[in-house]
XYZ file of C-alpha atoms in Angstrom:
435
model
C -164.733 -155.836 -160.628
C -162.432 -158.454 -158.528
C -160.517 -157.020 -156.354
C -156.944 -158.155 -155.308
C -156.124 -159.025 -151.884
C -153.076 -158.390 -150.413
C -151.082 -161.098 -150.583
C -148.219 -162.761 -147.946
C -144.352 -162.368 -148.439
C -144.300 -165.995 -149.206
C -147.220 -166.409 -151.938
C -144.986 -162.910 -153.500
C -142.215 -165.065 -153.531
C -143.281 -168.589 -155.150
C -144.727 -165.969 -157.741
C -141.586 -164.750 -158.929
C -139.285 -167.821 -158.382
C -140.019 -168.917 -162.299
C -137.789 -165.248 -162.598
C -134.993 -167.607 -161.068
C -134.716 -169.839 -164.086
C -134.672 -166.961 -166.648
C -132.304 -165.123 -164.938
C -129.938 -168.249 -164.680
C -130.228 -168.480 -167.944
C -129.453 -165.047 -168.520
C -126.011 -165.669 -166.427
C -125.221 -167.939 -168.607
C -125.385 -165.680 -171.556
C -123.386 -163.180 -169.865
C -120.344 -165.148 -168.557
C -120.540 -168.149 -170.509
C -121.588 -167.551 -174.326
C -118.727 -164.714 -174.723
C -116.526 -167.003 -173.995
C -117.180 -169.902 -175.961
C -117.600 -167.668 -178.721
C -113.413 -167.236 -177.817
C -112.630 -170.720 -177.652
C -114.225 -171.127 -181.241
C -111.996 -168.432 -182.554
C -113.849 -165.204 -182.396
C -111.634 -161.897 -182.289
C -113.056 -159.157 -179.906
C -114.239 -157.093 -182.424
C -117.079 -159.401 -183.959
C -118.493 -160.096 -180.048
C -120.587 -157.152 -180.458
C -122.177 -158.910 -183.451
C -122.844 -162.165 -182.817
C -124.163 -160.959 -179.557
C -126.954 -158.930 -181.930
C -129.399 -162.345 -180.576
C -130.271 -160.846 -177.572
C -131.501 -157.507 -178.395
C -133.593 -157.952 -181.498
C -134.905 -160.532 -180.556
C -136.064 -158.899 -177.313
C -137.083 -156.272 -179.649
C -139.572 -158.175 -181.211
C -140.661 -160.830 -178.652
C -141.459 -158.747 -175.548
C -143.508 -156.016 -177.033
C -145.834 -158.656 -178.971
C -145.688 -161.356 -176.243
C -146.961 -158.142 -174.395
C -149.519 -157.286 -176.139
C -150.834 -160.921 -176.786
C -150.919 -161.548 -173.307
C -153.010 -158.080 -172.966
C -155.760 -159.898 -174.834
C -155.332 -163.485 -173.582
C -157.407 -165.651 -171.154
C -158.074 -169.392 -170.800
C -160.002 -171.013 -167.322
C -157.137 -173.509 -167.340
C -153.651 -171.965 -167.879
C -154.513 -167.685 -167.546
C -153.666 -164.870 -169.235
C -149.790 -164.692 -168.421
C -148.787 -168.434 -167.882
C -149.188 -169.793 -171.339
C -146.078 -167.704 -172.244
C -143.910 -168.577 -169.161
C -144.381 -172.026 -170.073
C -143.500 -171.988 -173.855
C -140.711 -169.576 -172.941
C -139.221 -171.697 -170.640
C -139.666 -175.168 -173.038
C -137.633 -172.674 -175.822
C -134.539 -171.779 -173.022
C -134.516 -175.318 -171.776
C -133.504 -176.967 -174.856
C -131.404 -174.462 -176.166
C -129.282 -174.272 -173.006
C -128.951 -178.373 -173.790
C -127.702 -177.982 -177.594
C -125.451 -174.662 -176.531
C -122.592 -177.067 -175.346
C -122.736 -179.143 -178.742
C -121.955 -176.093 -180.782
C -119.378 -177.015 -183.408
C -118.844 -173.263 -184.941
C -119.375 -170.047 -184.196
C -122.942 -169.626 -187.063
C -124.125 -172.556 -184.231
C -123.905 -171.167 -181.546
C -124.863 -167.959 -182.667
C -127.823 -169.640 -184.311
C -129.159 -171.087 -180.939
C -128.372 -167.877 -179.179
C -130.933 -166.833 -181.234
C -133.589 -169.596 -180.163
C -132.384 -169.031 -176.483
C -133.009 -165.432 -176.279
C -136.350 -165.975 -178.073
C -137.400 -168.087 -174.973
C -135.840 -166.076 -172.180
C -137.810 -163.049 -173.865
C -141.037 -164.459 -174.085
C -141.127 -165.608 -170.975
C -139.565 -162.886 -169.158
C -142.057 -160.031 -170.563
C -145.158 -161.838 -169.277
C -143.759 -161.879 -165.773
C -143.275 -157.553 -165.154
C -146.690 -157.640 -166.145
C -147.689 -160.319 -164.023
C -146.649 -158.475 -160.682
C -148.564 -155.440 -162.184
C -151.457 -157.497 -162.418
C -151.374 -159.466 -158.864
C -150.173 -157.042 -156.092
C -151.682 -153.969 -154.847
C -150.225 -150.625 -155.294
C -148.664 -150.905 -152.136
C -146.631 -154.176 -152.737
C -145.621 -153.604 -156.204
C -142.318 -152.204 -155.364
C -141.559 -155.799 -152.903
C -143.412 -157.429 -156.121
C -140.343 -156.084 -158.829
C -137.561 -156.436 -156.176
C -138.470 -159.965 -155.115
C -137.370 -160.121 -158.823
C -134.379 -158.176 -158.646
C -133.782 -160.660 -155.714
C -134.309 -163.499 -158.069
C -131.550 -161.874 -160.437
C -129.442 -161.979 -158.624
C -129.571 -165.214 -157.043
C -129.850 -166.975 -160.591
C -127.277 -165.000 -161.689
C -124.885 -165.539 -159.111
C -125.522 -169.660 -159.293
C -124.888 -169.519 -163.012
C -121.764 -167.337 -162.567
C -120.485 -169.684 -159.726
C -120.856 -172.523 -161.741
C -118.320 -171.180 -164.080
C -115.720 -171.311 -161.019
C -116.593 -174.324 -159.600
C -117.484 -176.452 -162.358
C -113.874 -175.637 -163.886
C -112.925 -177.571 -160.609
C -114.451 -180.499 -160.197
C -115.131 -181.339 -163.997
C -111.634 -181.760 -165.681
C -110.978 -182.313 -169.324
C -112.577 -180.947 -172.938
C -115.169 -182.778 -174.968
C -114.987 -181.164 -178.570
C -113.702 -178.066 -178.545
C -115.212 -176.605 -175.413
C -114.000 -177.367 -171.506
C -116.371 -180.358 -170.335
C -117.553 -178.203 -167.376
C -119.469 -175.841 -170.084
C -121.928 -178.769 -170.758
C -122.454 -179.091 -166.909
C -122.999 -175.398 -166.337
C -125.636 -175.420 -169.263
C -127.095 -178.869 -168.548
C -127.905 -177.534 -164.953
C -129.676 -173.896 -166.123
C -132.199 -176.469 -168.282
C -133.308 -178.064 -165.031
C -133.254 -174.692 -163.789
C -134.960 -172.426 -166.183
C -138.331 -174.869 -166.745
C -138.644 -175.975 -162.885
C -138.602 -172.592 -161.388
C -141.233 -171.798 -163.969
C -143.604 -174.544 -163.575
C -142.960 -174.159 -159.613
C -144.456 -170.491 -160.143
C -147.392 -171.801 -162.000
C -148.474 -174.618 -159.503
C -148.177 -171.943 -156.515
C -149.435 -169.134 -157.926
C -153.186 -168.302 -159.148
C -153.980 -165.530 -161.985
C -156.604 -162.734 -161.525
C -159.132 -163.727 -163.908
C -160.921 -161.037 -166.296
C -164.234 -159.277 -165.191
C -167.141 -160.460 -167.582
C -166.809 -156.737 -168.823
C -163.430 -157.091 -169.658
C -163.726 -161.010 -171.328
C -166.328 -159.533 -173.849
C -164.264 -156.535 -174.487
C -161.223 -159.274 -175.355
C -163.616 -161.281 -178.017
C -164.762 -158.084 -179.410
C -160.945 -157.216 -180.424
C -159.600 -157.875 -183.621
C -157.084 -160.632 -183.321
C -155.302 -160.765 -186.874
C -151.531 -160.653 -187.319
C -150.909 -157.548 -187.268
C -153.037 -156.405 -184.733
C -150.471 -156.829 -181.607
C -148.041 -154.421 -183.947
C -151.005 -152.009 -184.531
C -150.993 -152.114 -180.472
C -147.552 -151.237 -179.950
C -147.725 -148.321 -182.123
C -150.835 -147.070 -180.743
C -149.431 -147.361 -177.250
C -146.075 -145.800 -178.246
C -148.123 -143.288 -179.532
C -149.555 -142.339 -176.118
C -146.866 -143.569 -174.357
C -146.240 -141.289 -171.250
C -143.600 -138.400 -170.760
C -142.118 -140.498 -167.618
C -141.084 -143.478 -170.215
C -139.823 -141.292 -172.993
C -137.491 -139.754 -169.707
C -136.590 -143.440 -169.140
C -135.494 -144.322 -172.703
C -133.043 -141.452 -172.312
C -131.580 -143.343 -168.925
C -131.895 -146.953 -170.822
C -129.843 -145.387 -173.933
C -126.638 -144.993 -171.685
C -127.031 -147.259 -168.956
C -127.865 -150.805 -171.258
C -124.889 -149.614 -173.431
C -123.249 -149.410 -171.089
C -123.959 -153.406 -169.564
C -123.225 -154.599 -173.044
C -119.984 -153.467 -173.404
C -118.942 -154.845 -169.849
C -120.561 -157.834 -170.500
C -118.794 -158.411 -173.511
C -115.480 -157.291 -172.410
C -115.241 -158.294 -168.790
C -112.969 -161.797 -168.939
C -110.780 -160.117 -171.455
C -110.341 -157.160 -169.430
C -109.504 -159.466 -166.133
C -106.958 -161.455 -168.326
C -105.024 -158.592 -169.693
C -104.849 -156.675 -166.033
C -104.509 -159.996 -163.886
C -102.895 -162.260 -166.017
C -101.663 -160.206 -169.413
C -103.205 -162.758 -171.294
C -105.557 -163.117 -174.254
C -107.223 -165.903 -175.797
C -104.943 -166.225 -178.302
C -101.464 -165.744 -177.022
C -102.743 -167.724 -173.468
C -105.268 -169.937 -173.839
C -104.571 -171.625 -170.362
C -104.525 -168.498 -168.557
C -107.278 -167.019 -170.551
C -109.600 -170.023 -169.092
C -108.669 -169.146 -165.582
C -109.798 -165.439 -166.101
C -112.919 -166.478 -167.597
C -113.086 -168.932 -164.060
C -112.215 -166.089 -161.873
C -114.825 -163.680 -163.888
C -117.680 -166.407 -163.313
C -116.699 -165.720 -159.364
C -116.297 -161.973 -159.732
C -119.898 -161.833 -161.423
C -121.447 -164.171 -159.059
C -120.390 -161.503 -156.529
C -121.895 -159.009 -158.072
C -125.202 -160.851 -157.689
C -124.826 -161.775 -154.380
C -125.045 -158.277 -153.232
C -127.778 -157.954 -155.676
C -129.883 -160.278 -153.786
C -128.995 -158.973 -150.993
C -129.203 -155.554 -151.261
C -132.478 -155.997 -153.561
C -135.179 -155.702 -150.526
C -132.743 -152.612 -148.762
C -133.799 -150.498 -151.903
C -137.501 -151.309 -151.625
C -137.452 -149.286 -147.878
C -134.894 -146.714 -149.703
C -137.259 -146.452 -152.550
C -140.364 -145.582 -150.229
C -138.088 -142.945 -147.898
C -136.230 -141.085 -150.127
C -138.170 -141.795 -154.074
C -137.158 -144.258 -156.327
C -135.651 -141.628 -158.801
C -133.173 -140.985 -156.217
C -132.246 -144.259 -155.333
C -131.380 -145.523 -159.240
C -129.474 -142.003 -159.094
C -127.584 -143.312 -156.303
C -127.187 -146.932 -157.494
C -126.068 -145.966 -160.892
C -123.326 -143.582 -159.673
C -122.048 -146.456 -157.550
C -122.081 -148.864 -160.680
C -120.287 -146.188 -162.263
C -117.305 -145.526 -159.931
C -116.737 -149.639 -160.110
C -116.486 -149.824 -163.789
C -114.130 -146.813 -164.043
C -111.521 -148.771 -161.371
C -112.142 -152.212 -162.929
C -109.994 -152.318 -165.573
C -106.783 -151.048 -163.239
C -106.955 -153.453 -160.888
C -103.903 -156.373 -161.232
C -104.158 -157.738 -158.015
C -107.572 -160.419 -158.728
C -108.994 -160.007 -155.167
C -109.631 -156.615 -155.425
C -111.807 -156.724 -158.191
C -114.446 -158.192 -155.742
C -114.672 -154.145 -154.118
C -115.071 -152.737 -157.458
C -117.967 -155.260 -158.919
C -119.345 -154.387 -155.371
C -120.961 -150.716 -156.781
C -122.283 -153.063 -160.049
C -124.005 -155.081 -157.516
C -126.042 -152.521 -155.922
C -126.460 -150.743 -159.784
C -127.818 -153.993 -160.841
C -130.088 -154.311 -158.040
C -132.044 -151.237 -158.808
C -131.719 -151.468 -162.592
C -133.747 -155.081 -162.371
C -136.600 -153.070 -160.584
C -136.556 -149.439 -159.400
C -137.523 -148.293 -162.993
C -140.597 -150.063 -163.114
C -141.054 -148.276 -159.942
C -141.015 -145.190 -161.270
C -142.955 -145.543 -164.607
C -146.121 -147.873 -163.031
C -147.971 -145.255 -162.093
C -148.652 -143.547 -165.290
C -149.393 -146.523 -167.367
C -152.863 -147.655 -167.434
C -153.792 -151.533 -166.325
C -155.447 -152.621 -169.342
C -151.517 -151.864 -171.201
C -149.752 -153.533 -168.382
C -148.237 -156.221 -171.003
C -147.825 -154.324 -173.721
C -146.095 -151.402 -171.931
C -143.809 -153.883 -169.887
C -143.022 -154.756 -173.855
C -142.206 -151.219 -174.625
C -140.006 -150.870 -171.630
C -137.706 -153.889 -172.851
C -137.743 -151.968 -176.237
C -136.089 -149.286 -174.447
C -133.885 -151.922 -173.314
C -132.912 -153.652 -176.357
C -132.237 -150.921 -178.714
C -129.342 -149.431 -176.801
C -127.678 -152.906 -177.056
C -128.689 -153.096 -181.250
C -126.944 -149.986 -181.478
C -123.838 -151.334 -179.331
C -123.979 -154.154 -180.764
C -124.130 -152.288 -184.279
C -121.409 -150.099 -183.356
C -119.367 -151.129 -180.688
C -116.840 -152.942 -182.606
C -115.983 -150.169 -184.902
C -115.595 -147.641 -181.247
C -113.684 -150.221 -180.110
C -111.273 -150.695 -183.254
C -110.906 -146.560 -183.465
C -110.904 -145.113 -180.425
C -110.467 -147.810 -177.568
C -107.726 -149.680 -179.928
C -109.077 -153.077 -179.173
C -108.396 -153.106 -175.829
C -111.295 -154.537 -173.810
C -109.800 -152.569 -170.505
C -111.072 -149.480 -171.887
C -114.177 -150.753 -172.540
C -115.014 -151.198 -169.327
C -113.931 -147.635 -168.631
C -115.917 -146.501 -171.655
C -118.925 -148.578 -169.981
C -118.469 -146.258 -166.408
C -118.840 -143.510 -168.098
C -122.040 -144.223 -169.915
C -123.576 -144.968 -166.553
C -122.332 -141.934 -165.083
C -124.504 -139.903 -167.985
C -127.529 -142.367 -167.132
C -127.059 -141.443 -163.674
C -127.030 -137.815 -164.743
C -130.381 -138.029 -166.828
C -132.201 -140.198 -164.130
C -132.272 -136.598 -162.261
C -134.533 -135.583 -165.340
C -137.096 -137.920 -164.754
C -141.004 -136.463 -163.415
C -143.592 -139.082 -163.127
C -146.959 -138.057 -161.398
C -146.424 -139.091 -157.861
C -143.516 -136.035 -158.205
C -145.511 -133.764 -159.947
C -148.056 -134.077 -157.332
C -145.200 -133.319 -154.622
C -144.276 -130.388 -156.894
């Protein structure tokens, strides 16, 4: 058996800066795709469904990608690698075409192709930390990601401000700056990646475990057949998790979706339609107001690894999500656009320990041969919650929250108060043992 080494702070990082590009990427599609979906005439209503990319195709990407990567080796390009690569190829020219989009079926068309990429290589690289670091460094090894998060998240969102600034004028129908912002996470999402593979070495397989891999079946269906076989011994600590995930990625969706709108209506009392001038400069100032979010993500991302080892990483997402929570609920009333910057401040810190603390408290009880395909699972407890907002959302919306996208942000704290509520719930081994 080969055993892994403990590795430097530095050789941690170049392994996780590919998580840069995805995560740049994934800015993008947060700040940047709601809003074009605006400018080509979408009412708020039919966001939740043309969002519906994201999920389901997370749904089905991560878990297989997952499990294929389980079973995978080549000498030349590992087990993991082959999927950052082709993951990244996928995002790179998608974020290129995004700009051209003529209609709304296009751009919700290479949404589709987008997330695809960002998915498959994204699920490869949880499992990749799992595979590389001792037990020790794990928890550095997910929040060097979380650190990554937020730093590619807060480029992407500042581009959206200062892109508006220096690029003037439309091409089509969409502000020139949008092709700039996209243009830039291409460069982004395939050079991080291929950085990551030149630095970084995989673990190869034991001889025991290569002839176990060509003794597999390796039809079709077989990566399916694995995800239902490890769902079907899936431990109690994850089915505790997809309880938190219900509320909490719910909960992201609808702010995602909602949070320009909401800042032009309190700020500006302006919507797409009836100001299409001040509308832009919301979506701006949201682009900085989300990029500040993810600065104190990376920032505060390393702070919760220490927290995390003191006082239990159960405690600390407890924490964090309360905090995410209390922003959300005094978002919506703020008029004065400065102040938003305290309230996104509790989102921050939530959205540090979302990107990692979980993994934290599930990697324990799942077994190293699964790493990939339970990483997989995890996202499926990520992406059904936003199926079923995107599903539904628009009708709660219409009904209850009558249209306003202020009180979906409200609606949004709420949820993440409950997931903060049910994190309490959760008993992996480690606190068993202490019990």
């Amino acid at each position: 058996m080969i055993k892994k080494i403990r590795l430097s702070f530095w050789q941690i990082l170049n392994m996780n800066v590919g998580f840069f590009g995805i995560q740049y990427s994934f800015g993008l599609q947060q700040s940047a795709v709601n809003p074009i979906y605006d400018f080509l005439g979408a009412t708020p209503d039919e966001i939740p469904l043309l969002n519906l990319a994201g999920p389901v195709t997370g749904l089905l990407v991560q878990p297989i990608i997952g499990a294929l990567s389980d079973k995978t080796w080549h000498p030349k390009w590992g087990r993991r690698k082959p999927y950052f690569l082709i993951g990244a190829l996928l995002c790179s020219l998608s974020l290129i075409a995004f700009p051209f989009s003529s209609s709304l079926w296009m751009a919700a068309s290479l949404l589709w192709i987008l997330d695809a990429g960002n998915n498959m290589a994204m699920e490869p690289y949880r499992a990749f930390v799992a595979d590389k670091l001792i037990p020790e460094q794990q928890p550095l090894g997910f929040q060097m990601q979380s650190f990554f998060t937020g730093f590619g998240q807060t480029l992407a969102n500042l581009s959206l401000f200062i892109f508006p600034i220096i690029i003037i004028g439309k091409t089509g129908s969409l502000p020139t700056w949008v092709y700039a912002s996209f243009f830039f996470g291409a460069v982004c999402s395939i050079g991080s990646i291929l950085w990551s593979m030149k630095t970084t070495s995989e673990i190869p397989p034991t001889t025991e475990e290569l002839a176990l891999m060509k003794s597999q079946k390796n039809g079709f269906f077989e990566p399916i057949i694995e995800i239902f076989l490890a769902i079907g011994a899936m431990p109690k600590v994850m089915w505790q998790l997809a309880l938190v995930y219900l509320f909490q990625w719910y909960a992201l969706f609808c702010y995602w979706q909602n949070s320009s709108k909401s800042i032009a209506l309190s700020v500006w009392n302006a919507t797409p339609k009836s100001n299409p001038e001040a509308y832009e400069k919301a979506v701006s100032w949201t682009g900085l107001v989300n990029g500040w979010y993810n600065v104190v993500t990376f920032l505060i991302a390393f702070a919760l690894v220490g927290f995390a080892k003191k006082y239990g990483a159960k405690w600390v997402h407890v924490f964090c999500l309360l905090l995410a929570a209390i922003g959300f609920l005094i978002f919506p009333h703020i008029e004065n656009k400065n102040f938003l910057f305290f309230a996104i401040t509790g989102f921050g810190i939530g959205w540090a320990s979302m990107m990692g603390i979980p993994y934290l408290m599930v990697v324990s009880d799942i077994p190293k041969e699964r790493y990939g395909v339970y990483m997989g699972i995890i996202n499926m407890m990520i992406v059904i919650p936003m199926i079923i907002q995107n599903l539904s959302f628009g009708y709660i919306l219409r009904t209850f929250l009558n249209n306003d996208p202020r009180n979906a942000i409200t609606f949004a704290g709420v949820l993440l108060a409950l997931a903060s509520i049910c994190t309490m719930l959760i008993k992996n081994k480690k606190e068993i043992k202490k019990a």
